[in-house]
Short mmCIF file of C-alpha atoms and ligand atoms in Angstrom, two decimals:
data_model
loop_
_atom_site.label_atom_id
_atom_site.label_comp_id
_atom_site.label_asym_id
_atom_site.label_seq_id
_atom_site.Cartn_x
_atom_site.Cartn_y
_atom_site.Cartn_z
CA MET A 538 -53.84 14.34 122.43
CA ALA A 539 -50.44 12.80 121.72
CA LYS A 540 -47.32 15.24 121.79
CA ARG A 541 -46.40 15.74 118.44
CA ARG A 542 -43.07 15.49 117.25
CA ARG A 543 -40.90 18.66 116.20
CA ILE A 544 -38.91 17.96 113.07
CA TYR A 545 -37.03 21.23 112.88
CA GLU A 546 -36.83 24.42 115.04
CA GLY A 547 -35.93 27.26 112.41
CA LYS A 548 -35.17 30.86 113.53
CA THR A 549 -38.91 32.22 112.62
CA LYS A 550 -40.59 28.87 112.15
CA ASP A 551 -40.91 24.83 113.56
CA LEU A 552 -41.69 22.12 111.38
CA PHE A 553 -44.08 19.18 113.02
CA GLU A 554 -44.79 15.65 111.85
CA GLY A 555 -48.16 15.90 110.06
CA PRO A 556 -51.32 13.68 110.32
CA GLU A 557 -50.46 11.80 107.21
CA PRO A 558 -46.93 10.70 105.56
CA GLY A 559 -45.87 13.58 103.19
CA THR A 560 -47.40 15.69 105.22
CA ILE A 561 -45.73 18.34 107.98
CA VAL A 562 -47.13 21.14 110.08
CA GLN A 563 -45.71 24.42 109.33
CA HIS A 564 -46.04 26.63 112.87
CA PHE A 565 -45.42 30.86 112.67
CA ARG A 566 -43.62 32.16 115.66
CA ASP A 567 -43.27 35.96 116.49
CA ASP A 568 -39.17 35.66 116.65
CA ALA A 569 -37.38 37.78 114.38
CA THR A 570 -33.92 37.63 113.09
CA ALA A 571 -31.89 39.73 110.63
CA PHE A 572 -28.33 39.97 109.93
CA ASN A 573 -27.82 35.97 109.66
CA ASN A 574 -28.72 35.67 113.20
CA LYS A 575 -26.83 38.74 114.91
CA LYS A 576 -29.79 40.67 115.54
CA GLN A 577 -32.73 38.65 117.09
CA GLY A 578 -36.18 40.13 118.50
CA THR A 579 -39.82 39.57 119.07
CA ILE A 580 -42.22 41.15 116.79
CA THR A 581 -45.88 40.51 118.62
CA GLY A 582 -48.13 38.63 116.42
CA LYS A 583 -45.78 38.39 113.19
CA GLY A 584 -46.86 34.69 112.99
CA VAL A 585 -50.36 34.99 112.96
CA LEU A 586 -49.85 37.62 110.35
CA ASN A 587 -47.31 36.13 108.23
CA ASN A 588 -49.59 32.58 108.69
CA ARG A 589 -52.46 34.18 106.84
CA ILE A 590 -50.27 36.35 104.35
CA SER A 591 -48.28 33.72 103.08
CA GLU A 592 -51.63 31.24 102.95
CA TYR A 593 -52.87 34.42 100.61
CA LEU A 594 -49.73 34.58 98.28
CA MET A 595 -49.44 30.85 98.30
CA LEU A 596 -53.31 30.27 96.98
CA ARG A 597 -52.83 32.57 94.65
CA LEU A 598 -50.04 30.92 93.04
CA HIS A 599 -52.06 27.98 93.20
CA ASP A 600 -54.63 30.01 91.08
CA ILE A 601 -52.39 30.68 88.20
CA GLY A 602 -50.77 27.04 88.37
CA VAL A 603 -47.93 27.64 90.26
CA PRO A 604 -47.24 24.60 92.51
CA THR A 605 -46.77 25.51 96.10
CA HIS A 606 -46.62 23.15 99.08
CA PHE A 607 -49.08 24.92 100.68
CA ILE A 608 -52.19 22.60 101.46
CA ARG A 609 -54.33 24.35 104.07
CA ARG A 610 -54.09 26.89 107.27
CA LEU A 611 -54.93 24.66 110.55
CA ASN A 612 -55.15 27.58 112.95
CA MET A 613 -53.65 31.34 113.71
CA ARG A 614 -50.33 30.19 113.46
CA GLU A 615 -50.00 26.63 111.34
CA GLN A 616 -50.44 25.54 108.02
CA LEU A 617 -50.45 21.90 106.62
CA ILE A 618 -47.55 21.62 103.84
CA ARG A 619 -46.28 19.23 101.48
CA GLU A 620 -43.00 17.69 102.48
CA VAL A 621 -40.58 18.41 99.87
CA GLU A 622 -36.43 17.25 99.26
CA VAL A 623 -35.31 20.98 100.00
CA ILE A 624 -32.93 22.65 97.60
CA PRO A 625 -30.50 24.36 99.26
CA ILE A 626 -30.70 27.79 97.16
CA LYS A 627 -32.26 31.36 98.23
CA ILE A 628 -33.42 33.29 94.67
CA VAL A 629 -33.52 36.54 95.58
CA ILE A 630 -35.27 38.77 92.75
CA ARG A 631 -35.39 42.51 92.32
CA ASN A 632 -37.01 44.99 90.85
CA ALA A 633 -35.39 47.75 92.37
CA VAL A 634 -31.98 48.41 94.21
CA ALA A 635 -32.13 47.71 98.08
CA GLY A 636 -30.14 46.06 100.90
CA SER A 637 -27.32 43.95 99.89
CA MET A 638 -27.25 45.07 96.34
CA ALA A 639 -27.40 48.49 97.25
CA GLU A 640 -24.19 48.09 99.47
CA ARG A 641 -22.42 45.71 97.37
CA PHE A 642 -22.52 48.32 94.29
CA GLY A 643 -22.75 51.51 95.94
CA ILE A 644 -26.40 52.50 94.00
CA ASP A 645 -29.14 54.35 96.19
CA GLU A 646 -31.76 52.63 97.61
CA GLY A 647 -35.02 52.33 95.17
CA THR A 648 -33.07 52.92 91.70
CA PRO A 649 -35.36 51.34 89.38
CA LEU A 650 -33.63 48.46 87.60
CA PRO A 651 -33.99 48.15 83.76
CA ARG A 652 -35.19 44.27 84.02
CA SER A 653 -35.55 42.02 86.86
CA ILE A 654 -32.28 40.89 88.34
CA VAL A 655 -31.99 37.35 89.49
CA GLU A 656 -29.31 36.06 92.42
CA TYR A 657 -28.69 32.93 93.93
CA TYR A 658 -27.61 32.31 97.58
CA TRP A 659 -26.34 28.99 99.45
CA LYS A 660 -28.50 28.31 101.70
CA ASN A 661 -26.09 27.87 104.69
CA ASP A 662 -25.86 29.99 107.61
CA GLU A 663 -22.53 28.73 108.70
CA HIS A 664 -20.83 30.21 105.75
CA ASN A 665 -23.33 33.35 105.69
CA ALA A 666 -25.04 32.49 103.16
CA PRO A 667 -22.79 33.33 100.30
CA MET A 668 -23.90 34.26 96.73
CA VAL A 669 -23.33 31.60 94.22
CA SER A 670 -23.90 31.17 90.19
CA GLU A 671 -25.11 28.49 88.52
CA GLU A 672 -21.56 26.75 88.11
CA HIS A 673 -21.55 26.31 91.92
CA ILE A 674 -25.00 25.33 92.24
CA THR A 675 -24.51 22.24 89.40
CA ALA A 676 -21.01 21.62 90.55
CA PHE A 677 -21.83 21.13 94.06
CA GLY A 678 -24.93 19.12 93.21
CA TRP A 679 -27.44 21.16 95.00
CA ALA A 680 -29.29 21.33 91.94
CA ALA A 681 -29.72 19.82 88.42
CA PRO A 682 -29.60 22.25 85.24
CA GLN A 683 -33.68 21.13 84.94
CA ASP A 684 -33.89 22.24 88.12
CA ILE A 685 -32.57 25.77 88.21
CA ASP A 686 -34.03 26.05 84.51
CA ASP A 687 -37.76 25.58 86.18
CA MET A 688 -36.82 27.50 89.30
CA LEU A 689 -35.75 30.64 87.22
CA ALA A 690 -39.00 30.08 85.13
CA LEU A 691 -41.16 30.38 88.21
CA SER A 692 -39.10 32.94 90.13
CA LEU A 693 -39.79 35.44 87.43
CA ARG A 694 -43.38 34.22 86.61
CA ILE A 695 -44.04 34.73 90.53
CA ASN A 696 -42.29 38.16 90.32
CA ASP A 697 -44.35 39.15 87.49
CA TYR A 698 -47.57 38.31 88.98
CA LEU A 699 -46.91 39.11 92.73
CA SER A 700 -45.71 42.45 91.46
CA GLY A 701 -49.11 43.40 90.08
CA LEU A 702 -51.25 41.56 92.80
CA PHE A 703 -49.16 43.92 95.20
CA PHE A 704 -49.23 47.08 93.06
CA GLY A 705 -53.23 46.71 93.23
CA ALA A 706 -52.75 47.25 97.28
CA ARG A 707 -50.61 50.35 96.84
CA ILE A 708 -47.38 48.06 97.48
CA LYS A 709 -43.91 48.18 95.63
CA LEU A 710 -42.62 44.84 95.34
CA VAL A 711 -38.62 45.92 95.46
CA ASP A 712 -37.47 42.57 95.90
CA PHE A 713 -38.10 39.20 97.72
CA LYS A 714 -36.51 35.62 98.07
CA ILE A 715 -38.01 32.63 97.13
CA GLU A 716 -37.43 29.02 98.30
CA PHE A 717 -37.78 25.40 96.19
CA GLY A 718 -38.35 21.82 97.14
CA ARG A 719 -38.81 18.53 95.16
CA ASN A 720 -41.91 16.47 95.70
CA TYR A 721 -44.02 14.06 93.32
CA ASP A 722 -47.31 15.31 91.74
CA GLU A 723 -50.11 12.96 91.31
CA ASN A 724 -48.36 11.06 88.07
CA GLY A 725 -45.29 9.86 90.38
CA ASP A 726 -43.39 12.87 88.30
CA MET A 727 -40.70 14.84 90.32
CA ARG A 728 -41.55 18.66 90.13
CA VAL A 729 -40.06 21.64 91.50
CA ILE A 730 -42.31 23.68 94.20
CA VAL A 731 -42.53 26.74 96.14
CA ALA A 732 -42.00 26.27 99.80
CA ASP A 733 -41.16 28.14 103.03
CA GLU A 734 -43.10 31.16 102.97
CA ILE A 735 -44.09 34.48 101.48
CA SER A 736 -44.46 37.57 103.85
CA PRO A 737 -42.75 41.04 104.90
CA ASP A 738 -40.06 38.77 106.17
CA THR A 739 -38.98 37.58 103.24
CA CYS A 740 -39.88 40.54 100.61
CA ARG A 741 -39.26 44.46 100.40
CA LEU A 742 -42.57 45.83 100.45
CA TRP A 743 -42.87 49.93 100.04
CA ASP A 744 -45.66 51.72 99.76
CA SER A 745 -46.26 52.73 96.13
CA GLU A 746 -47.05 56.60 96.83
CA THR A 747 -45.05 57.27 100.12
CA GLY A 748 -42.33 54.54 99.79
CA GLU A 749 -42.80 53.98 103.42
CA LYS A 750 -41.16 50.56 104.31
CA LEU A 751 -44.14 47.80 105.19
CA ASP A 752 -41.30 44.91 105.60
CA LYS A 753 -38.90 43.62 107.70
CA ASP A 754 -36.26 46.35 106.91
CA ARG A 755 -38.33 48.28 109.79
CA PHE A 756 -36.98 45.89 112.14
CA ARG A 757 -33.59 45.16 110.65
CA ARG A 758 -32.90 49.30 110.84
CA ASP A 759 -35.05 49.89 114.27
CA LEU A 760 -37.46 51.97 112.52
CA GLY A 761 -40.03 50.81 114.77
CA GLY A 762 -43.88 50.27 114.12
CA VAL A 763 -43.24 46.63 112.94
CA ALA A 764 -45.95 44.89 113.87
CA GLU A 765 -48.43 47.90 112.58
CA ALA A 766 -46.43 47.63 108.80
CA TYR A 767 -47.12 43.52 108.87
CA GLN A 768 -50.59 44.52 109.69
CA GLU A 769 -50.87 47.06 107.39
CA VAL A 770 -49.95 44.51 104.41
CA ALA A 771 -52.56 42.19 105.74
CA ARG A 772 -55.03 44.39 105.68
CA ARG A 773 -54.41 45.91 102.21
CA LEU A 774 -54.38 42.50 100.95
CA GLY A 775 -57.88 41.80 102.85
CA VAL A 776 -56.32 39.00 105.24
CA LEU A 777 -56.37 40.54 108.13
CA PRO A 778 -57.41 38.16 110.94
CA THR A 779 -60.68 39.24 112.97
CA SER A 780 -61.33 36.72 115.18
CA GLY A 781 -59.76 35.32 118.30
CA PRO A 782 -57.79 32.85 118.83
CA GLY A 783 -58.44 29.32 117.52
CA ASP A 784 -59.87 31.03 114.52
CA VAL A 785 -60.13 28.31 111.53
CA ALA A 786 -62.90 29.90 109.71
CA GLU A 787 -62.68 30.73 106.27
CA THR A 788 -59.97 28.00 105.06
CA THR A 789 -59.12 26.60 102.21
CA THR A 790 -57.72 23.32 101.09
CA VAL A 791 -55.48 23.44 98.02
CA GLN A 792 -55.81 19.64 96.55
N1 LIG B 2133 -34.11 37.85 102.10
C1 LIG B 2133 -34.67 36.71 103.13
N2 LIG B 2133 -33.86 35.60 103.70
C2 LIG B 2133 -32.65 35.89 103.61
C3 LIG B 2133 -31.93 36.78 102.58
C4 LIG B 2133 -32.85 37.87 101.90
O1 LIG B 2133 -35.64 36.59 102.93
O2 LIG B 2133 -32.08 35.10 103.96
C5 LIG B 2133 -34.98 38.88 101.20
C6 LIG B 2133 -34.96 39.98 101.79
O3 LIG B 2133 -36.24 40.23 103.00
C7 LIG B 2133 -35.18 40.51 100.71
C8 LIG B 2133 -34.45 40.27 99.72
O4 LIG B 2133 -34.51 38.75 100.04
O5 LIG B 2133 -36.37 41.38 100.39
C9 LIG B 2133 -33.19 40.62 99.32
O6 LIG B 2133 -32.47 40.58 100.49
P1 LIG B 2133 -30.85 41.20 100.22
O7 LIG B 2133 -30.00 40.58 99.52
O8 LIG B 2133 -30.78 42.61 100.02
O9 LIG B 2133 -30.32 41.20 101.80
P2 LIG B 2133 -30.64 41.63 103.05
O10 LIG B 2133 -29.97 43.23 103.20
O11 LIG B 2133 -32.51 42.06 103.33
O12 LIG B 2133 -30.23 40.40 104.18
#
């Protein structure tokens, strides 16, 4: 087989040229980073688990009519995705105080918020991904007002839906980060769709009864049992891979 061309090497994922124009292969590695790359490590099996968990969550979003870049899972570590024009904004949605919000405002982690709070960060590591407002986003041309409206509406819908989905798995969705890109729908109209991944790397997930952390904070804070926590999330969602390498069973294609 001809060697495929790597388009991009990210902190935890690689992107390769896809088999058809407009498609990309997203490869999940076991690498972990935190604090803007200052902490680095490897979580054995994380790539396989995040590939499955993100596939599952993207498919559920597709079920409720939220457009995503996910097409289908290819193998243990790879999924086929639609190419998008990246919107350089990370959207964070919070249901309870944690992480940088706890630090910034000196509020205890776990304090519930009276309503979900949405924050925007510029996707730029060189500048430490600063928090930005809608004013910055439009003034610097990162996204148009309509794109922001669409991203906000989708983010809140995704939050409501995923909060319920995780609750059903005895998990509290404390906060999460989501990214969007632009692509053309089948009628040739530009639209905003969910990109990147949704996984314990990008969400804060706490056991709803014990409060045990089942996400990347176990790595960030050296709590141990990182791979086990990701496995537990996969198990509760019913997507823990059971077969060995090369497993391609039960893949679902999104048209
Ligand atoms: N998050 C992420 N990527 C980032 C920044 C944040 O996936 O580059 C996620 C993080 O895992 C958490 C939420 O967004 O679920 C809020 O993160 P926070 O602002 O508290 O930053 P942190 O302290 O986690 O770096």
